[in-house]
Coordinates of C-alpha atoms in Angstrom, one line a residue:
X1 CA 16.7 18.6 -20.8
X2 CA 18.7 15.7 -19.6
X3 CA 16.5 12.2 -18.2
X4 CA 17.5 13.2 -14.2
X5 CA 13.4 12.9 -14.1
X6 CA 13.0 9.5 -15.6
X7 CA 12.3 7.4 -12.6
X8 CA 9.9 9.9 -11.0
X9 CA 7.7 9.6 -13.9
X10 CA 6.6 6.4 -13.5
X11 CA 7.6 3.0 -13.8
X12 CA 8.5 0.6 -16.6
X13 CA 5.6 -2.3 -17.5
X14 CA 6.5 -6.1 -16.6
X15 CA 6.7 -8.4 -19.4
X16 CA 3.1 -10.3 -20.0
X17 CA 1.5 -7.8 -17.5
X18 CA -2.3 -7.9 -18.4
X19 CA -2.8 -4.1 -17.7
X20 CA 0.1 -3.3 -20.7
X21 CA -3.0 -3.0 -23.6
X22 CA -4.3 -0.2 -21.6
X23 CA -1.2 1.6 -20.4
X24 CA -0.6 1.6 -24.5
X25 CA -4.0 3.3 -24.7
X26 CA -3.0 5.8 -22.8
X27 CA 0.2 6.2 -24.3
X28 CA -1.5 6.5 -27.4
X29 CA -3.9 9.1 -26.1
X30 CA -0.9 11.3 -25.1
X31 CA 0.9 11.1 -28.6
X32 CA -2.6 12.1 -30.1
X33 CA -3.1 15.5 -28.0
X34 CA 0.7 16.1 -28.5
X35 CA 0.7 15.9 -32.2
X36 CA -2.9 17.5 -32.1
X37 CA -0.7 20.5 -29.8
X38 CA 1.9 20.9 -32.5
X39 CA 4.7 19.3 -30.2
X40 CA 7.8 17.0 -30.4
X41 CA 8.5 14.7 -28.0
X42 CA 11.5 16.9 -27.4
X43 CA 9.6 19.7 -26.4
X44 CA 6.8 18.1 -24.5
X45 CA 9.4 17.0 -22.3
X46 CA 11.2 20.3 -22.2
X47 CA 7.9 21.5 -21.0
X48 CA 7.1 18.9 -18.6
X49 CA 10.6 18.0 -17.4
X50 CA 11.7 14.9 -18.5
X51 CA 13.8 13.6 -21.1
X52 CA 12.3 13.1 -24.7
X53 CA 13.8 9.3 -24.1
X54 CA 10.9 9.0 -21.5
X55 CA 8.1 10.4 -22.9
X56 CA 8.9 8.3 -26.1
X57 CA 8.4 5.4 -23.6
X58 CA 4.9 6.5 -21.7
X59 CA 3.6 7.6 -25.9
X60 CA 4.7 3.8 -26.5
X61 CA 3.6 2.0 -23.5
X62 CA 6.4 0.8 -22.2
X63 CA 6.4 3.2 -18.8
X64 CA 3.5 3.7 -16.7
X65 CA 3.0 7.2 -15.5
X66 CA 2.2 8.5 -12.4
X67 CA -1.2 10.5 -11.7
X68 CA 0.7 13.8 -11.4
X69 CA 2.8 13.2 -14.7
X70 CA -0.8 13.0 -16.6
X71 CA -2.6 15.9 -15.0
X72 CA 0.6 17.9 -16.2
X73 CA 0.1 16.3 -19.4
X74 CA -3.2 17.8 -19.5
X75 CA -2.5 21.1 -18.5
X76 CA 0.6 21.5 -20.8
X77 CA -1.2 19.7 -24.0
X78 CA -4.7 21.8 -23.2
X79 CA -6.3 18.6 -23.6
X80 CA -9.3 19.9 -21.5
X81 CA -9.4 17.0 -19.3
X82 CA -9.0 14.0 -21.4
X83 CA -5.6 12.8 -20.7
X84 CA -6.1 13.8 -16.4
X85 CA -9.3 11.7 -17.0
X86 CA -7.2 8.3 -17.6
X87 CA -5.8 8.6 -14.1
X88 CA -8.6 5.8 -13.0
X89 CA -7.4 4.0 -15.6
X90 CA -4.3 3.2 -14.6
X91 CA -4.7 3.5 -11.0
X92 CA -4.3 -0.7 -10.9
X93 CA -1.1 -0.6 -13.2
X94 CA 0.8 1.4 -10.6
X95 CA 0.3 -1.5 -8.2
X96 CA 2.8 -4.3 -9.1
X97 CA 1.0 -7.8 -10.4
X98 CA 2.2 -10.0 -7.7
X99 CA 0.2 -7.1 -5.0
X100 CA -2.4 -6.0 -7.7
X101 CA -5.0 -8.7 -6.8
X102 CA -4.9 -8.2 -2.9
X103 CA -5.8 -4.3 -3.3
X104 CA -8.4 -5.0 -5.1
X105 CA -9.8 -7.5 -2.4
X106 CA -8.9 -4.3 0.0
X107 CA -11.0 -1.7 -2.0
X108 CA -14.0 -4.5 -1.8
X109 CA -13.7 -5.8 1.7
X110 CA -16.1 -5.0 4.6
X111 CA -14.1 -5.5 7.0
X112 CA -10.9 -6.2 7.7
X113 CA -8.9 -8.4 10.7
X114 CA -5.1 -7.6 10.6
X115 CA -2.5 -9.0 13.2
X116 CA 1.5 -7.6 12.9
X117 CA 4.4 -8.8 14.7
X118 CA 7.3 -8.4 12.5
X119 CA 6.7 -4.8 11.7
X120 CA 4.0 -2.0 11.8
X121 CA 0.7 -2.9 8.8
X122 CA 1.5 -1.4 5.4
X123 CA -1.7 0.1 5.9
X124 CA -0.6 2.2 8.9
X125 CA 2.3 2.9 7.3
X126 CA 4.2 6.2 6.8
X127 CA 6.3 6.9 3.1
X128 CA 9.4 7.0 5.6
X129 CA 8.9 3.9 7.2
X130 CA 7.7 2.4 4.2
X131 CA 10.9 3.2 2.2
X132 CA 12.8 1.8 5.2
X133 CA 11.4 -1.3 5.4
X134 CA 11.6 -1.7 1.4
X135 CA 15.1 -0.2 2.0
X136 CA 16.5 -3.3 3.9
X137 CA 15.9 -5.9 1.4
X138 CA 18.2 -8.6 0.2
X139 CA 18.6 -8.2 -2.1
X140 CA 18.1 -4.5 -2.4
X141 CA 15.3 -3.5 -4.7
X142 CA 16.3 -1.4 -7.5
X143 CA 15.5 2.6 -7.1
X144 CA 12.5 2.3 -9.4
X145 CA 11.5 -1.0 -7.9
X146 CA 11.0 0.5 -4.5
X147 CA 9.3 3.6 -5.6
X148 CA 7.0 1.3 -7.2
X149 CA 6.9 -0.8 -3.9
X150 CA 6.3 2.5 -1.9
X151 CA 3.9 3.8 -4.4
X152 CA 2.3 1.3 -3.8
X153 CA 2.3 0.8 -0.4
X154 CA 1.1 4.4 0.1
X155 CA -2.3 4.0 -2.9
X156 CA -3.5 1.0 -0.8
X157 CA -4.4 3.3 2.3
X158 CA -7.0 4.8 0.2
X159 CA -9.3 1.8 1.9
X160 CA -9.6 5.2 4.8
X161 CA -11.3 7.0 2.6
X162 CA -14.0 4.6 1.2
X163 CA -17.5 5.5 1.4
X164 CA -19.3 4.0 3.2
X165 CA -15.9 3.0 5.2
X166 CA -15.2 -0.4 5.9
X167 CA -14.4 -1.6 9.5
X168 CA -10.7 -2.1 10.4
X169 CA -9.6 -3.9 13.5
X170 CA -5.7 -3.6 14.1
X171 CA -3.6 -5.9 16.7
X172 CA -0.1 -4.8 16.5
X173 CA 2.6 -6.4 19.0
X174 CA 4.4 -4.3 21.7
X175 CA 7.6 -4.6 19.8
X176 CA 7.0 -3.3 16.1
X177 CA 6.1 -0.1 17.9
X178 CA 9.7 0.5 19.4
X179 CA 11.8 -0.8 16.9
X180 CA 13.3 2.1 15.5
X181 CA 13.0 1.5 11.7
X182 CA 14.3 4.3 9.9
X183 CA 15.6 6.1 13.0
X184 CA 13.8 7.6 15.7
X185 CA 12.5 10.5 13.6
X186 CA 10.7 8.1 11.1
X187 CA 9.3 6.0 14.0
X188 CA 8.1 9.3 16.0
X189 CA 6.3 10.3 12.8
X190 CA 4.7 7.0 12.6
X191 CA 3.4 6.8 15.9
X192 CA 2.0 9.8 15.8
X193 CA 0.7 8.6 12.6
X194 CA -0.9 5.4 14.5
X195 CA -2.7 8.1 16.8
X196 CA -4.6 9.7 13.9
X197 CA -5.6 6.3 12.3
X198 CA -7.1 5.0 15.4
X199 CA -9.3 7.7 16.4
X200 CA -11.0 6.8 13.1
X201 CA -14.5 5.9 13.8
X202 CA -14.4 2.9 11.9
X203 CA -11.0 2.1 13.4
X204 CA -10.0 0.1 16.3
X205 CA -6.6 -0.3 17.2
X206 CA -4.7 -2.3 19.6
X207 CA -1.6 -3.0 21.1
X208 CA -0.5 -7.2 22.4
X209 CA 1.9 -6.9 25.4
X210 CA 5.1 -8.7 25.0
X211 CA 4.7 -9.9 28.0
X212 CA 1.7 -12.0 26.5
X213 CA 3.8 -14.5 24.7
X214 CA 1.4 -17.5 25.1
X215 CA -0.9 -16.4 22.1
X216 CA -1.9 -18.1 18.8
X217 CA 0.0 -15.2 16.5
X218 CA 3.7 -16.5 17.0
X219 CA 3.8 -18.0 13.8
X220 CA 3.7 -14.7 12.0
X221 CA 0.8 -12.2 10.5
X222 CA -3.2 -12.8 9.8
X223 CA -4.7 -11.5 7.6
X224 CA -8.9 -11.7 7.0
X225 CA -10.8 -9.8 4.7
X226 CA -14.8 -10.2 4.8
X227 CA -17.1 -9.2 1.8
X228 CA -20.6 -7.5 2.0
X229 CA -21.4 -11.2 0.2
X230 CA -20.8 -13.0 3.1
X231 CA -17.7 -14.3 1.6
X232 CA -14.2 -13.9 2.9
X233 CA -10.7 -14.7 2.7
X234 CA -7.8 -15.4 4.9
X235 CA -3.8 -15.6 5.1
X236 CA -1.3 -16.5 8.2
X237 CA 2.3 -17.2 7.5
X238 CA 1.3 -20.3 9.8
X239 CA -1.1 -21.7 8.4
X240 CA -1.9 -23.4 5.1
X241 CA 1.2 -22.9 4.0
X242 CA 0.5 -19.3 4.2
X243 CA -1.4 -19.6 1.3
X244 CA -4.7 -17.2 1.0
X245 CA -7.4 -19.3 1.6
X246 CA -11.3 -19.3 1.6
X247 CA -12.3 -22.6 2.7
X248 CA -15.0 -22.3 5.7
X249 CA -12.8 -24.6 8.0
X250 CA -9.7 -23.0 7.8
X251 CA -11.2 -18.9 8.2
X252 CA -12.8 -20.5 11.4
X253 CA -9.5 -21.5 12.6
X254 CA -8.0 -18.1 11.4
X255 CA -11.1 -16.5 13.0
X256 CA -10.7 -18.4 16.1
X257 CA -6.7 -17.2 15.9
X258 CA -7.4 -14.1 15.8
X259 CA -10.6 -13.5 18.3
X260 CA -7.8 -14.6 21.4
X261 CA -5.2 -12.3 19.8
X262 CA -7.7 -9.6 20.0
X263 CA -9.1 -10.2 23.4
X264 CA -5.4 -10.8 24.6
X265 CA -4.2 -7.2 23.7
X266 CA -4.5 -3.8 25.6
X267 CA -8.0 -2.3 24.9
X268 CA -8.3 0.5 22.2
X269 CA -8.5 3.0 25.2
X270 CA -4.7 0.9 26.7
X271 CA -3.6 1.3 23.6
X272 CA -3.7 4.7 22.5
X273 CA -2.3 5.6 25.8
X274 CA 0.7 3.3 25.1
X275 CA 1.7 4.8 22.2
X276 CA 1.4 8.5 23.8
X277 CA 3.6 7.3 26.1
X278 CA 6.0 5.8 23.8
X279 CA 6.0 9.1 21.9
X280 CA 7.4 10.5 25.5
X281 CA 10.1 8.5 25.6
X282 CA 11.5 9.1 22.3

C-alpha cells in the first residue's frame, strides 16, 4: 500500500508543541493494541489504508491523527473502545498552537460579540469557503497546513452545539456576502448556510448596509467573548494594536464599538430577507 493517504491521516506535530507528550501517549497506546493484535505496522496499514511509513509516525508521536483514523483503529485492532476513547484527547492537538488558545476561550464563552468586514466569520463558515479563503494565501499554505487550517476552522463551530448554548450575536457587512469567494457555487452554499445558523435560537444575525459607511468597524473585525465569571475578553484589528485585551477600559470602548455597529445594521428579520434575496440573484 503506497502513502497516497498520508496527509488525510492527520497532521505532523510542531516542534516544542506542549500537546506532543500526549499525542505520544496515544501513539503508544496504538503500538500496544497492535502488538497485543498480532500486527505489523505493514499490515495495520494495509488494513487501514495508509502507508506503514505513517503509522510508524502516529505509533511514535510524530503525526497527529484525525478522529476518524482512531475509531478505525479501534475497530480494526478490536481494542473494544480504548483507542476511539482518546479522540477527546486530542481533540486540542488538531487545532494549531497559535489558534489553540482562542478555542478554548470559544468552548467557555457565554456569549459571543463578532463583527466581519473582510470576509464571512470562520464560525459561519462552510469547508468550501473555508478552503478558499485559506487557498489564497501568500504565501500558499502547504496541503497539510491548510487541512490543518480547515480542520480547524470547521472543529471550532462545535460552540452550536454546546449545552446549555451560548448566545452569538453576528454583524456581517453587506459586502462579504456578495463577494464570490470560491465561485458562485461555494458562496450559494454558504448563504444558504447563513440561513440555517441564524434561525438558531440563540443566534442573531445581522447584516450592515454598505451604504452605512459612517460606523466605528472600518478599522477591521471585533471580537468579544464574555465568561459566565463576569470576565471577558476583547480584540479589534483597530485597536490596541489588535492585541486581545481584558482591561475594563478598553472592552468598554470595544463594547461601545460594537453596540453602534449593531444598532446600525439591518434587523435580524432585514437581514434574513437580504440574504434570501441575494440567494435570488445568484
Amino acid at each position: 500500500m503506497s502513502g497516497e493517504g498520508v496527509d488525510e491521516a492527520g497532521w505532523t506535530t510542531e516542534p516544542g508543541d506542549e500537546m506532543a507528550p500526549m499525542v505520544e501517549a496515544v501513539g503508544s497506546l496504538i503500538r500496544f493494541h497492535r502488538e497485543a493484535a498480532g500486527m505489523r505496522a505493514a499490515d495495520f496499514g494495509e488494513a487501514m489504508g495508509y502507508g506503514e511509513d505513517l503509522i510508524r509516525k502516529v505509533e511514535r508521536g510524530a503525526r497527529i491523527p484525525r478522529a476518524e483514523f482512531l475509531c478505525r483503529a479501534d475497530e480494526v485492532l478490536g481494542a473494544g473502545g480504548a483507542i476511539a476513547s482518546m479522540r477527546r484527547h486530542v481533540e486540542q492537538a488538531r487545532y494549531p498552537k497559535k489558534l489553540r488558545h482562542l478555542a478554548q476561550m470559544e468552548e467557555r464563552a457565554a456569549e459571543l460579540l463578532l463583527y466581519n468586514n473582510h470576509h464571512i466569520h470562520g464560525l459561519l463558515q462552510t469547508k468550501e469557503y473555508a478552503e478558499a479563503i485559506f487557498g489564497v494565501r501568500r504565501p500558499a499554505h502547504t496541503k497539510e497546513a491548510l487541512e490543518q487550517a480547515v480542520e480547524a476552522r470547521m472543529a471550532r463551530q462545535s460552540v452550536f452545539e454546546r449545552n446549555p448554548a451560548p448566545d452569538l450575536s453576528f454583524v456581517q457587512e453587506q459586502v462579504t456576502l456578495e463577494r464570490p469567494v470560491g465561485g458562485t457555487i461555494v458562496l450559494r452554499r454558504q448563504l444558504e448556510r447563513l440561513l440555517e445558523v441564524a434561525k438558531l435560537p440563540h443566534v442573531e444575525f445581522q447584516v450592515m448596509p454598505t451604504a452605512w459607511w459612517d460606523h466605528p468597524g472600518l478599522n477591521g473585525p471585533i471580537e468579544l467573548l464574555k465568561f459566565e465569571d463576569g470576565t471577558a475578553v476583547g480584540r479589534s484589528d483597530g485597536a490596541f494594536n489588535g492585541r486581545p485585551t481584558s482591561d475594563p477600559r478598553q472592552l468598554r470602548i470595544l463594547e461601545l464599538r460594537y453596540g453602534i455597529i449593531r444598532a446600525q445594521a439591518l434587523s435580524p428579520g432585514e437581514s434574513m430577507a437580504f440574504i434570501e434575496r441575494a440567494l435570488g440573484e445568484l
